[in-house]
Short mmCIF file of C-alpha atoms and ligand atoms in Angstrom, two decimals:
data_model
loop_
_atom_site.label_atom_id
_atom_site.label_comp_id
_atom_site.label_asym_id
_atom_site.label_seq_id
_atom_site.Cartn_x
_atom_site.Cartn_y
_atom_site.Cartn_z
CA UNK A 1232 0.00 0.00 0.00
CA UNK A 1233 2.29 3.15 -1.46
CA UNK A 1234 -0.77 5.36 -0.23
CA UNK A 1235 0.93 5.53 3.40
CA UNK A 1236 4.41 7.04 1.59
CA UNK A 1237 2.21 9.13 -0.65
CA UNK A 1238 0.68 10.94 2.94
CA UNK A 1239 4.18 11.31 4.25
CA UNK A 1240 5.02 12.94 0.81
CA UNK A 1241 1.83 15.15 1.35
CA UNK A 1242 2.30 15.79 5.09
CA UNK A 1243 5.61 17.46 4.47
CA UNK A 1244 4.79 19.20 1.62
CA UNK A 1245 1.67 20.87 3.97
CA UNK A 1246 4.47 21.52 6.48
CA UNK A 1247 6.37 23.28 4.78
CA UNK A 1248 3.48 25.55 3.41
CA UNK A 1249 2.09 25.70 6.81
CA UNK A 1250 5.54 26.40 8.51
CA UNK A 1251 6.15 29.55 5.66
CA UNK A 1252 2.90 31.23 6.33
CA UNK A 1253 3.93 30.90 10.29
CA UNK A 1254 0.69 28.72 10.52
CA UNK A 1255 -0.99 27.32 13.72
CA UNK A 1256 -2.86 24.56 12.25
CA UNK A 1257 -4.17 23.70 9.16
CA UNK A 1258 -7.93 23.09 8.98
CA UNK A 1259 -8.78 21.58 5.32
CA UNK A 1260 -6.43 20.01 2.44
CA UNK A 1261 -7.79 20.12 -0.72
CA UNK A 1262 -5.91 17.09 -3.16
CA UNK A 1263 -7.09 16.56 -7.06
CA UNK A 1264 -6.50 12.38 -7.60
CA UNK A 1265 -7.26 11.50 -11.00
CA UNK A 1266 -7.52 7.39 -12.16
CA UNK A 1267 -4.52 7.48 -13.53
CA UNK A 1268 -2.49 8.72 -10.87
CA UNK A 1269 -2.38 5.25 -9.61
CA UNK A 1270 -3.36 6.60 -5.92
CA UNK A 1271 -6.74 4.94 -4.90
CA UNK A 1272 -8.41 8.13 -2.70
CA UNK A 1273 -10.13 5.65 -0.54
CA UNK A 1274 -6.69 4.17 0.63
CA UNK A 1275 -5.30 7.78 0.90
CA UNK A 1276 -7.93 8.69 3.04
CA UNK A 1277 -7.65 5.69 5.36
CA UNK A 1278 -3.84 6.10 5.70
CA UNK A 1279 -3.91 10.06 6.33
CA UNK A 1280 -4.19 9.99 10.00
CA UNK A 1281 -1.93 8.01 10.52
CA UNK A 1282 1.30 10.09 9.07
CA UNK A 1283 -0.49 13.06 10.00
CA UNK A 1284 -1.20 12.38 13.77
CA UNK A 1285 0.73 14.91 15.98
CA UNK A 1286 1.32 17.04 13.30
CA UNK A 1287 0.60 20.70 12.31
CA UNK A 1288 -1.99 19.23 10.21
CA UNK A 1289 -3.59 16.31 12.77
CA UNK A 1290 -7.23 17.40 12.38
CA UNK A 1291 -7.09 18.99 8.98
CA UNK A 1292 -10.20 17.64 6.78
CA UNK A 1293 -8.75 15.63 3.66
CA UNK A 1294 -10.71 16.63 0.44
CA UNK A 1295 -10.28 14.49 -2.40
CA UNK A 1296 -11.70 16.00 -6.08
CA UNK A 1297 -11.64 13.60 -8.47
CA UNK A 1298 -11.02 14.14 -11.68
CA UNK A 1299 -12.52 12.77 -15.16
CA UNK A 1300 -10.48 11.19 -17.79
CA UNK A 1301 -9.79 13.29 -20.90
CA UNK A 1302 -7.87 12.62 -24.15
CA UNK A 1303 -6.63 14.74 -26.98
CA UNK A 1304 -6.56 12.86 -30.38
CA UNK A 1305 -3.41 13.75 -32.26
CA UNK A 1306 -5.09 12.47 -35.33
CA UNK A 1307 -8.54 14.33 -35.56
CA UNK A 1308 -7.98 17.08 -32.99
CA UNK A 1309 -11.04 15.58 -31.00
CA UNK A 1310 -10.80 16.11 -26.90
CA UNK A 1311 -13.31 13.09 -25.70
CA UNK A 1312 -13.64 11.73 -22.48
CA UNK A 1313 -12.00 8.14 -22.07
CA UNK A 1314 -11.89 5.57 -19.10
CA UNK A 1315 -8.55 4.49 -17.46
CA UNK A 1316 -8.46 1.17 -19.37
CA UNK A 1317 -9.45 2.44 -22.82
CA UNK A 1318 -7.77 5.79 -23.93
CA UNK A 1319 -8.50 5.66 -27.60
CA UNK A 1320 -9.86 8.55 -29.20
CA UNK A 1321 -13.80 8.42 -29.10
CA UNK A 1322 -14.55 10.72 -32.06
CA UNK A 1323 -12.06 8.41 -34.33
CA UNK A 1324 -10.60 5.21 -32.21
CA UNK A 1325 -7.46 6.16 -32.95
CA UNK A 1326 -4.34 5.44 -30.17
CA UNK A 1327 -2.50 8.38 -30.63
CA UNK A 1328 -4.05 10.18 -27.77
CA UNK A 1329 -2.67 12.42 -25.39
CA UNK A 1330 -4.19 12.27 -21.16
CA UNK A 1331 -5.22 16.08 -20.88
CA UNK A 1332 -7.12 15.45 -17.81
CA UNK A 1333 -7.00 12.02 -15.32
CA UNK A 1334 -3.33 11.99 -13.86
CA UNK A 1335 -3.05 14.10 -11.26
CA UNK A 1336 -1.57 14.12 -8.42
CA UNK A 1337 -2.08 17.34 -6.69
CA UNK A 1338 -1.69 19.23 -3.45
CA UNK A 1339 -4.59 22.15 -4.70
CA UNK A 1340 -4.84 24.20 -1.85
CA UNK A 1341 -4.77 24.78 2.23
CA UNK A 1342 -6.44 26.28 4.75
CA UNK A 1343 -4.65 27.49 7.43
CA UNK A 1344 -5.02 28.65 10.72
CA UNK A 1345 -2.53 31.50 10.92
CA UNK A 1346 -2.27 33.82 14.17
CA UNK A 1347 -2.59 37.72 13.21
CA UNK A 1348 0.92 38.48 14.10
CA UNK A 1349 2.46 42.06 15.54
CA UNK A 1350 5.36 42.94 13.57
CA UNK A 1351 8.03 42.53 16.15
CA UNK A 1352 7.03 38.60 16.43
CA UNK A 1353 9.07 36.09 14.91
CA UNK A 1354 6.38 34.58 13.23
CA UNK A 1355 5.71 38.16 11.60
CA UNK A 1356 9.65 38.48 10.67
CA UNK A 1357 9.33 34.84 9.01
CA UNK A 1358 6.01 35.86 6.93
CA UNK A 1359 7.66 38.74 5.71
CA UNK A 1360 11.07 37.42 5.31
CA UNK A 1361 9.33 35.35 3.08
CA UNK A 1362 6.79 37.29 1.40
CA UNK A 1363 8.50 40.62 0.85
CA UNK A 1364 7.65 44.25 2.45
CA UNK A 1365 3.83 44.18 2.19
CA UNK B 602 -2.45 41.54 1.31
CA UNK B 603 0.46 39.07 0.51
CA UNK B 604 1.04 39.22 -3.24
CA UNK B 605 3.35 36.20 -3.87
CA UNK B 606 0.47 33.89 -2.74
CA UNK B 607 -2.62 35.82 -2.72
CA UNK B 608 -3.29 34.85 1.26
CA UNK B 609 -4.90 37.84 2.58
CA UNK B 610 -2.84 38.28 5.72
CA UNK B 611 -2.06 42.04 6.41
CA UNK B 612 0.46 43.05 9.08
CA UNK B 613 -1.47 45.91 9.47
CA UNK B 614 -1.54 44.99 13.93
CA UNK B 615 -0.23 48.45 14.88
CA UNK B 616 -2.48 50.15 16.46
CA UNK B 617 -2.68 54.34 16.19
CA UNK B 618 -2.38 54.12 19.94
CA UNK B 619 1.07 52.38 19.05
CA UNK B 620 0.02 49.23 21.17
CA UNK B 621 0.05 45.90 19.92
CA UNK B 622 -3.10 44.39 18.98
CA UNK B 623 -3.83 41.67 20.24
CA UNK B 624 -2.89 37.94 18.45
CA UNK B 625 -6.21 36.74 16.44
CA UNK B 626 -7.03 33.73 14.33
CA UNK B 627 -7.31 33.33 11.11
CA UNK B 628 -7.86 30.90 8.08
CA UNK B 629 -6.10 32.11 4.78
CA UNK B 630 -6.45 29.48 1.87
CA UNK B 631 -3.27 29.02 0.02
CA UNK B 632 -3.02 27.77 -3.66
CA UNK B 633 -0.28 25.28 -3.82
CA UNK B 634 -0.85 23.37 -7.28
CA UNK B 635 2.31 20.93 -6.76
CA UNK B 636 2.70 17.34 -7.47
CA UNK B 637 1.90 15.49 -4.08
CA UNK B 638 5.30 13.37 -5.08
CA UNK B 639 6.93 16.58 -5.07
CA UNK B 640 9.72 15.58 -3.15
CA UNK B 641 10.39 12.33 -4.41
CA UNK B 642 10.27 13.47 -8.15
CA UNK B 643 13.06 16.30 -7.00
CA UNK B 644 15.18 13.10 -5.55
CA UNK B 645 14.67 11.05 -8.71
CA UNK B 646 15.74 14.52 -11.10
CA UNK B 647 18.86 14.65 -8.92
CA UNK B 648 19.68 10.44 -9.50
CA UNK B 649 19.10 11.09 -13.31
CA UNK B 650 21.74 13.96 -13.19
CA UNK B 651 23.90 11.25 -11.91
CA UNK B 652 23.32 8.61 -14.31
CA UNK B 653 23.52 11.18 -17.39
CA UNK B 654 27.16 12.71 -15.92
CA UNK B 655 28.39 8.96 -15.61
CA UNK B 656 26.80 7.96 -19.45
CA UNK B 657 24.83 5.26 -17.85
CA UNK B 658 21.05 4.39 -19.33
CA UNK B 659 18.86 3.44 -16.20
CA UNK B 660 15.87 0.83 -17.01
CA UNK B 661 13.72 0.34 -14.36
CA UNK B 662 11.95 -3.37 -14.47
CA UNK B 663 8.58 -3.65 -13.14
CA UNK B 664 5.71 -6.69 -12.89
CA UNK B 665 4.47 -8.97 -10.53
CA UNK B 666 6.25 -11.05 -8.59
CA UNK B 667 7.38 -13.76 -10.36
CA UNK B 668 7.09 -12.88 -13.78
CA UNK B 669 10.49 -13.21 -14.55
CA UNK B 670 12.45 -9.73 -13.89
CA UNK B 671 15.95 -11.68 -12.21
CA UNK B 672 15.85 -14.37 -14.90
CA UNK B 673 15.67 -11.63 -17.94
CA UNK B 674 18.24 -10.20 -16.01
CA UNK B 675 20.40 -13.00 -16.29
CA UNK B 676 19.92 -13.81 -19.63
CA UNK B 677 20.75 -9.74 -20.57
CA UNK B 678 24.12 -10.21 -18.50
CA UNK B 679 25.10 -13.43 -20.94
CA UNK B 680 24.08 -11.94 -23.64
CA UNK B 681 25.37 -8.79 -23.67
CA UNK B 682 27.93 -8.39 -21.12
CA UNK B 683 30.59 -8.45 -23.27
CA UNK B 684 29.57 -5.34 -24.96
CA UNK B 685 28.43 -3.19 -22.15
CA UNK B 686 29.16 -2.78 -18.50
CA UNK B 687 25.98 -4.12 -16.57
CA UNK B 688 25.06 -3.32 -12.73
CA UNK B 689 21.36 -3.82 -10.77
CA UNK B 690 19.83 -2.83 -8.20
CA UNK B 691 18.29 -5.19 -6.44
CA UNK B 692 14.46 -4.12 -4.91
CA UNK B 693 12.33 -7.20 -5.14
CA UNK B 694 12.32 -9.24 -1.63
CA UNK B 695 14.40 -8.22 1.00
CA UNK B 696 16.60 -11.58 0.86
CA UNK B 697 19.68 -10.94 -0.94
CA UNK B 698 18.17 -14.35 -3.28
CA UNK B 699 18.06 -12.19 -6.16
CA UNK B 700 21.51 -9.97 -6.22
CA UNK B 701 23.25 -13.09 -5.36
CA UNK B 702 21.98 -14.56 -8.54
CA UNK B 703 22.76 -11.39 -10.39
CA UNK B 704 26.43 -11.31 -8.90
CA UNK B 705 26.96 -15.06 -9.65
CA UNK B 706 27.09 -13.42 -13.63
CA UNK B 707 30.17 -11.52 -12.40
CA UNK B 708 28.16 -8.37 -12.53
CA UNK B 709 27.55 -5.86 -9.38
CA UNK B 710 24.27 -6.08 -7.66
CA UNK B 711 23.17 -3.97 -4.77
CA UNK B 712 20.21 -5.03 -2.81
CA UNK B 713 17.78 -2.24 -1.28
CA UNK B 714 15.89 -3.33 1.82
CA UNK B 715 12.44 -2.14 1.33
CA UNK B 716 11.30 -3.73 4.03
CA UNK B 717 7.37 -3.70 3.73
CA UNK B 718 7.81 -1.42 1.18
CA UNK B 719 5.92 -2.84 -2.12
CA UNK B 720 7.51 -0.36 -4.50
CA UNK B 721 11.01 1.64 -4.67
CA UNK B 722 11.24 5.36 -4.68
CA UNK B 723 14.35 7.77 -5.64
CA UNK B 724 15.68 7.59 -2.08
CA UNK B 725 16.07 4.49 -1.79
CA UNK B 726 17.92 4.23 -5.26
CA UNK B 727 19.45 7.41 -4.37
CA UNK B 728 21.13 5.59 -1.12
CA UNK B 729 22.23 2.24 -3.62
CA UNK B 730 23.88 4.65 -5.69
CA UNK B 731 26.26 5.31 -3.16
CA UNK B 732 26.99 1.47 -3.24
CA UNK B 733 28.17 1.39 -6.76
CA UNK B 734 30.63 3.37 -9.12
CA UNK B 735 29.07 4.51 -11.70
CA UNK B 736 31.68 5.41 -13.78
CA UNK B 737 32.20 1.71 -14.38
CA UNK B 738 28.79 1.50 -15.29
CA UNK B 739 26.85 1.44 -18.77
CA UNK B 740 23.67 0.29 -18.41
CA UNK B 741 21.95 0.18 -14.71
CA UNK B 742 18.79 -1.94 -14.21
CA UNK B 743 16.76 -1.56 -11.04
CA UNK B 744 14.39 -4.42 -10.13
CA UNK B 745 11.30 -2.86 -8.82
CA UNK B 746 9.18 -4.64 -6.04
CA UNK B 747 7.06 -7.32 -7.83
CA UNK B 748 3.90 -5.57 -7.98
CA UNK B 749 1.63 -3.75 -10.63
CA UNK B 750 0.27 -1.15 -8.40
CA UNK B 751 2.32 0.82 -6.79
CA UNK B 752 5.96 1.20 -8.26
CA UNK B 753 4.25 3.12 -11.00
CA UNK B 754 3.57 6.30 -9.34
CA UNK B 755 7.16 6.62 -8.11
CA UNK B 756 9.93 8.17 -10.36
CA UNK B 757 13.37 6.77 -9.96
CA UNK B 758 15.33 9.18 -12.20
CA UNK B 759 15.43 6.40 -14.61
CA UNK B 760 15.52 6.72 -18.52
CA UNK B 761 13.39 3.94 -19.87
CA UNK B 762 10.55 1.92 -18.13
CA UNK B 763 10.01 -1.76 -19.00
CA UNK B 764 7.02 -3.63 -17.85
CA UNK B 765 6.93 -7.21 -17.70
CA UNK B 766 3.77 -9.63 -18.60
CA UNK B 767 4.13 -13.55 -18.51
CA UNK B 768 2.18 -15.70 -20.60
CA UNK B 769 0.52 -17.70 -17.38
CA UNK B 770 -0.43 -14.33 -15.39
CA UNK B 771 -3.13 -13.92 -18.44
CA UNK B 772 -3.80 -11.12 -21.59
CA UNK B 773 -6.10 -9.04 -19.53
CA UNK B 774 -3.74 -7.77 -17.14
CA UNK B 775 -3.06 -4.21 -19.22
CA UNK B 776 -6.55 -3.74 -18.93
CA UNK B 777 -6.67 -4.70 -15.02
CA UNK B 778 -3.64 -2.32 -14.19
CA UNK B 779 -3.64 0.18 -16.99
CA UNK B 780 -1.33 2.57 -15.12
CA UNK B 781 1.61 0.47 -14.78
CA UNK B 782 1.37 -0.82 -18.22
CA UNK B 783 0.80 2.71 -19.39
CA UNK B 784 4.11 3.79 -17.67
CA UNK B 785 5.68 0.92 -19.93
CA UNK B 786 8.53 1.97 -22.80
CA UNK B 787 8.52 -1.29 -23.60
CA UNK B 788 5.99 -3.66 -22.94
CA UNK B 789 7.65 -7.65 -22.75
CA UNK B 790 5.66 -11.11 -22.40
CA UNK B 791 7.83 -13.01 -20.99
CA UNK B 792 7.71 -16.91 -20.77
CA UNK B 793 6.76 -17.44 -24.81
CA UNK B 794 7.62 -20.96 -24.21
CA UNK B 795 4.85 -21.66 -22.00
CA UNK B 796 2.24 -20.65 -24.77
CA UNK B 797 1.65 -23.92 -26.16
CA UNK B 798 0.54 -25.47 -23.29
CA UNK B 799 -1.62 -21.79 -22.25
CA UNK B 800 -3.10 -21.52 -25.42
CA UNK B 801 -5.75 -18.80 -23.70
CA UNK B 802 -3.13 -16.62 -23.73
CA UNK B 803 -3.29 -14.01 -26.83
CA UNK B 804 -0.22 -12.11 -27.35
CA UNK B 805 -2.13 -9.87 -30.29
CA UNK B 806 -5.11 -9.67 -27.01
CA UNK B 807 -2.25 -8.54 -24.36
CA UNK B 808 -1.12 -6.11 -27.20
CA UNK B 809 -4.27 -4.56 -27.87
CA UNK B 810 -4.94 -3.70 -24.45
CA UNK B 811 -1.79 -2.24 -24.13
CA UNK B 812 -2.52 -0.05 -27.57
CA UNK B 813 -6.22 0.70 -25.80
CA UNK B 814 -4.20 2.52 -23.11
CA UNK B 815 -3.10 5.34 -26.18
CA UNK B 816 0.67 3.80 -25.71
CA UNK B 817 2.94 3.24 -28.68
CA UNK B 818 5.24 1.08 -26.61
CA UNK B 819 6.37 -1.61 -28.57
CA UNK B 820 5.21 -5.43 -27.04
CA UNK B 821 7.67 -8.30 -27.89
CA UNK B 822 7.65 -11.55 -26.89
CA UNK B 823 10.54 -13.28 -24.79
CA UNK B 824 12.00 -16.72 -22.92
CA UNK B 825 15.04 -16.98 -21.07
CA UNK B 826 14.06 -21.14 -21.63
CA UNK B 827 14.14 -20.84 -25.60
CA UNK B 828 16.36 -17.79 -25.84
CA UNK B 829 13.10 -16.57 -28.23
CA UNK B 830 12.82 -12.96 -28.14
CA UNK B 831 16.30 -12.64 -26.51
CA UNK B 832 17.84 -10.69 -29.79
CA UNK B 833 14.93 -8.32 -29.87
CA UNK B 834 15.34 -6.95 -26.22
CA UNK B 835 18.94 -6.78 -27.20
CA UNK B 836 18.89 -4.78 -30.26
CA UNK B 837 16.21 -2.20 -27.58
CA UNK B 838 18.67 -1.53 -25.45
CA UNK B 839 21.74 -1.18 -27.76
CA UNK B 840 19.70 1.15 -29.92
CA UNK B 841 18.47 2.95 -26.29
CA UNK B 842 22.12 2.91 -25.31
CA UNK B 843 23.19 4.81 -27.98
CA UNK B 844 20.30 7.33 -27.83
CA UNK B 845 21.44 8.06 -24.63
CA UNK B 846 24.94 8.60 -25.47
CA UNK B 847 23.61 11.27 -28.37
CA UNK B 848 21.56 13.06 -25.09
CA UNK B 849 25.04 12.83 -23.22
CA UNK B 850 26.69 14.75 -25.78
CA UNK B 851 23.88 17.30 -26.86
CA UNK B 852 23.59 17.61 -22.89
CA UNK B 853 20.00 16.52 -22.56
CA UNK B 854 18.02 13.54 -21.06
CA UNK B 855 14.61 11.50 -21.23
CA UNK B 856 12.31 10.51 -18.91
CA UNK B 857 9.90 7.10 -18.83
CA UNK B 858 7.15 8.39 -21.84
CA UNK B 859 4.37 9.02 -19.14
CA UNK B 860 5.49 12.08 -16.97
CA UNK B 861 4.45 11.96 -13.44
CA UNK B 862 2.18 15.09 -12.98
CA UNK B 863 4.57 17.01 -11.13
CA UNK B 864 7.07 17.99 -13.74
CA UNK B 865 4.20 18.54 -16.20
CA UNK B 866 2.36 21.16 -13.31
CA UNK B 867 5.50 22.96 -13.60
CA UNK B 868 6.70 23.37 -16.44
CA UNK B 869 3.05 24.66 -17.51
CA UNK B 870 3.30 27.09 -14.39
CA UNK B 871 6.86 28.07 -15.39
CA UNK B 872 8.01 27.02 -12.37
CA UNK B 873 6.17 29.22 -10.30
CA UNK B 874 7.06 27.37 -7.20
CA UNK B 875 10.02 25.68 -7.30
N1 GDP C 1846 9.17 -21.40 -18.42
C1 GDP C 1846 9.76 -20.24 -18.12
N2 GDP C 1846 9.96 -19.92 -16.83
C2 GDP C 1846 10.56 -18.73 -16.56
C3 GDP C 1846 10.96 -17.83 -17.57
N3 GDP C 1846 11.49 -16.74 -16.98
C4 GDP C 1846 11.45 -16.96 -15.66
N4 GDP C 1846 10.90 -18.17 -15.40
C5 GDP C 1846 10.67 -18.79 -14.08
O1 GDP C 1846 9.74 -18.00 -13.33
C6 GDP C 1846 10.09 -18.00 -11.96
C7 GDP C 1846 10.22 -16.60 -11.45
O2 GDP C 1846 11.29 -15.95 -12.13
P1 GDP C 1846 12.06 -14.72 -11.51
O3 GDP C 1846 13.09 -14.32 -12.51
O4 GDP C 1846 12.55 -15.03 -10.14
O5 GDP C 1846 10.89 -13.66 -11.44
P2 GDP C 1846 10.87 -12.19 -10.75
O6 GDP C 1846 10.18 -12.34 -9.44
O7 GDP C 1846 10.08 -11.34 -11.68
O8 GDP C 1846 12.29 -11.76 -10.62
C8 GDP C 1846 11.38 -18.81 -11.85
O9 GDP C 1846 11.07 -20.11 -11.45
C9 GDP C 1846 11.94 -18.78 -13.26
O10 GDP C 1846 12.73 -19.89 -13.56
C10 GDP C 1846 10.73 -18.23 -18.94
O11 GDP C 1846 11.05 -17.51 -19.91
N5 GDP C 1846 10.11 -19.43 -19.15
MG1 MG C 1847 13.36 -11.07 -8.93
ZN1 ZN C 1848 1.35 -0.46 -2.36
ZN1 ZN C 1849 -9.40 11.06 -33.11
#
């Protein structure tokens, strides 16, 4: 089950975002999983709590979008939509297709709890060490 | 209002009075729009920078267990390890059963202990790397874990993919796992010499599923028993081994033909987040 080390990918990737926007907590992950991707979202949200427990993100919701399966035909131009075992184009059968839409694999967006921090905070140094003068 | 990534903080917490105001929570959503495998596909980029300074091509096997990874291996090392220096590493089973029948060919193996793991990622290559010298190295196979789930989300920094099919796992199996077989280069069914007696097996069937997944990966037959097949694979990764040499010189490199959705995210995004 390669779910578990895809959550452990995920977790520190929401670290990370969490930790540069001197975050308290974050409250909601939003992932797009497409067929393709070879991720099952069922398994990825069974093994979530696990690699997240004691983290910044321990009671975060996990939102999963799916996505549909999309082709390009590279021989009649046609975008159809396609299922993860047949990819042929459905305007002219052809194989020559290209996924457009079905693969991903993607850490969309977060919601995070962030404190409003005074200026002469660390927290408020990092955020704008980061981000710039505002 | 933070302008790199749209969050909606302000910093505005001075007060006229020139107090501080008080610490208050907030939610600010953040768009991230990166590959969840973000970190692993940064590993594998970094192994493929090694393989391309040292000239070696990297094929990474992949199938079930059993359907005959170690003894194509074999075969590849008597057939053409004359011509070209061969070295594996070793994921499938954490016994060292496998590199010690690779090594018995005179040719370095390094195991990786997965432990549970059923697939290998580009850290775990990463660390075997440091186990070998590639300079000494042409052509580098890695044995995946023995499974047709999960080692195809997981870049290695390899060139080439190969996916393995044997006659008496059945023709429908492209169709049952379409994403590893879709991650395939090169598509082989292995055990050809079992087909007479598994006459339910269709190669043109196993082929056509692997053309209804849109790939143009060629699908030969093989058998380490016969030797059938043997020449083909050969002549695949000669001509691949040259290819790569071309890259080496023209200083660019190739990836497996389906791109793991990272990369793609950011190149479209111009690397807006690196
Ligand atoms: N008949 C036949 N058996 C094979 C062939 N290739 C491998 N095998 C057998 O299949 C079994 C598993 O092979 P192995 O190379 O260990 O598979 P792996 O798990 O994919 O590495 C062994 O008993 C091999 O001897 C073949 O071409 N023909
Ligand atoms: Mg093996
Ligand atoms: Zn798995
Ligand atoms: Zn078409």
């Amino acid at each position: 089950m390669h779910e578990l080390s895809v959550c452990y990918g995920l977790l520190s990737q929401v670290e990370r975002v969490a930790r540069e926007h001197a975050a308290t907590g974050v409250t909601r992950i939003l992932l797009q999983v497409g067929p393709l991707s070879g991720v099952e979202p069922r398994l990825l949200r069974r093994a979530w709590p696990v690699a997240a427990a004691g983290s910044v993100a321990a009671s975060a919701i996990l939102e999963i979008e799916a996505a549909d399966i999309r082709v390009h035909c590279s021989r009649c131009d046609a975008e159809s939509a396609a299922t993860a075992n047949r990819l042929l184009c459905s305007a002219c059968g052809d194989y020559r297709t290209r996924v457009i839409s079905g693969d991903e694999l993607i850490l969309k967006t977060l919601e995070l709890e962030t404190a409003r921090v005074p200026r002469n905070t660390d927290a408020g140094q990092e955020h704008r060490r980061i981000h710039g003068a505002l | 209002m933070c302008t790199t990534c749209g969050c909606g903080v302000d910093t505005d917490t001075v007060r006229v009075d020139g107090k501080l105001a008080p610490v208050r929570v907030d939610t600010e959503a953040v768009t991230v729009l990166e590959g969840l495998l973000a970190d692993n596909d940064a590993q594998a980029a970094r192994n493929r920078a090694h393989f391309d300074q040292h000239d070696v091509l990297a094929v990474n096997l992949m199938s079930s267990p059993g359907a005959g990874k170690t003894a194509l291996l074999e075969a590849t090392i008597q057939a053409l390890g004359d011509e070209l220096r061969i070295a594996v590493i070793e994921g499938d089973l954490e016994t060292e059963n496998d590199a010690a029948r690779i090594r018995r060919h005179g040719v370095p193996a390094i195991q990786v202990t997965t432990g549970n793991a059923c697939h290998l990622d580009a850290d775990m290559v990463h660390e075997a790397l440091h186990r070998l010298r590639l300079s000494d190295v042409d052509l580098l196979f890695v044995e995946n874990v023995g499974n047709l789930v999960c080692p195809a989300s997981f870049d290695l920094g390899q060139h080439r993919n190969v996916t393995l099919l044997s006659v008496p796992e059945g023709d429908d199996k492209p169709a049952k796992y379409p994403v590893i077989f879709r991650a395939a280069d090169l598509v082989l069914l292995t055990k050809q010499d079992l087909a007479p007696v598994m006459p339910e097996f269709s190669g043109e069937r196993a082929a056509d599923a692997v053309r209804s997944l849109a790939s143009t990966a060629p699908v030969h037959g093989v058998s380490v028993k016969t030797g059938d097949g043997l020449a083909d694979w050969c002549a695949w990764l000669r001509a691949e081994y040259r290819a790569q040499q071309v890259r080496r010189r023209d200083g660019s490199t190739v990836r497996p033909r389906v791109q793991p959705d990272g990369a793609r995210l950011h190149a479209a995004a111009g690397g807006a987040r690196s």
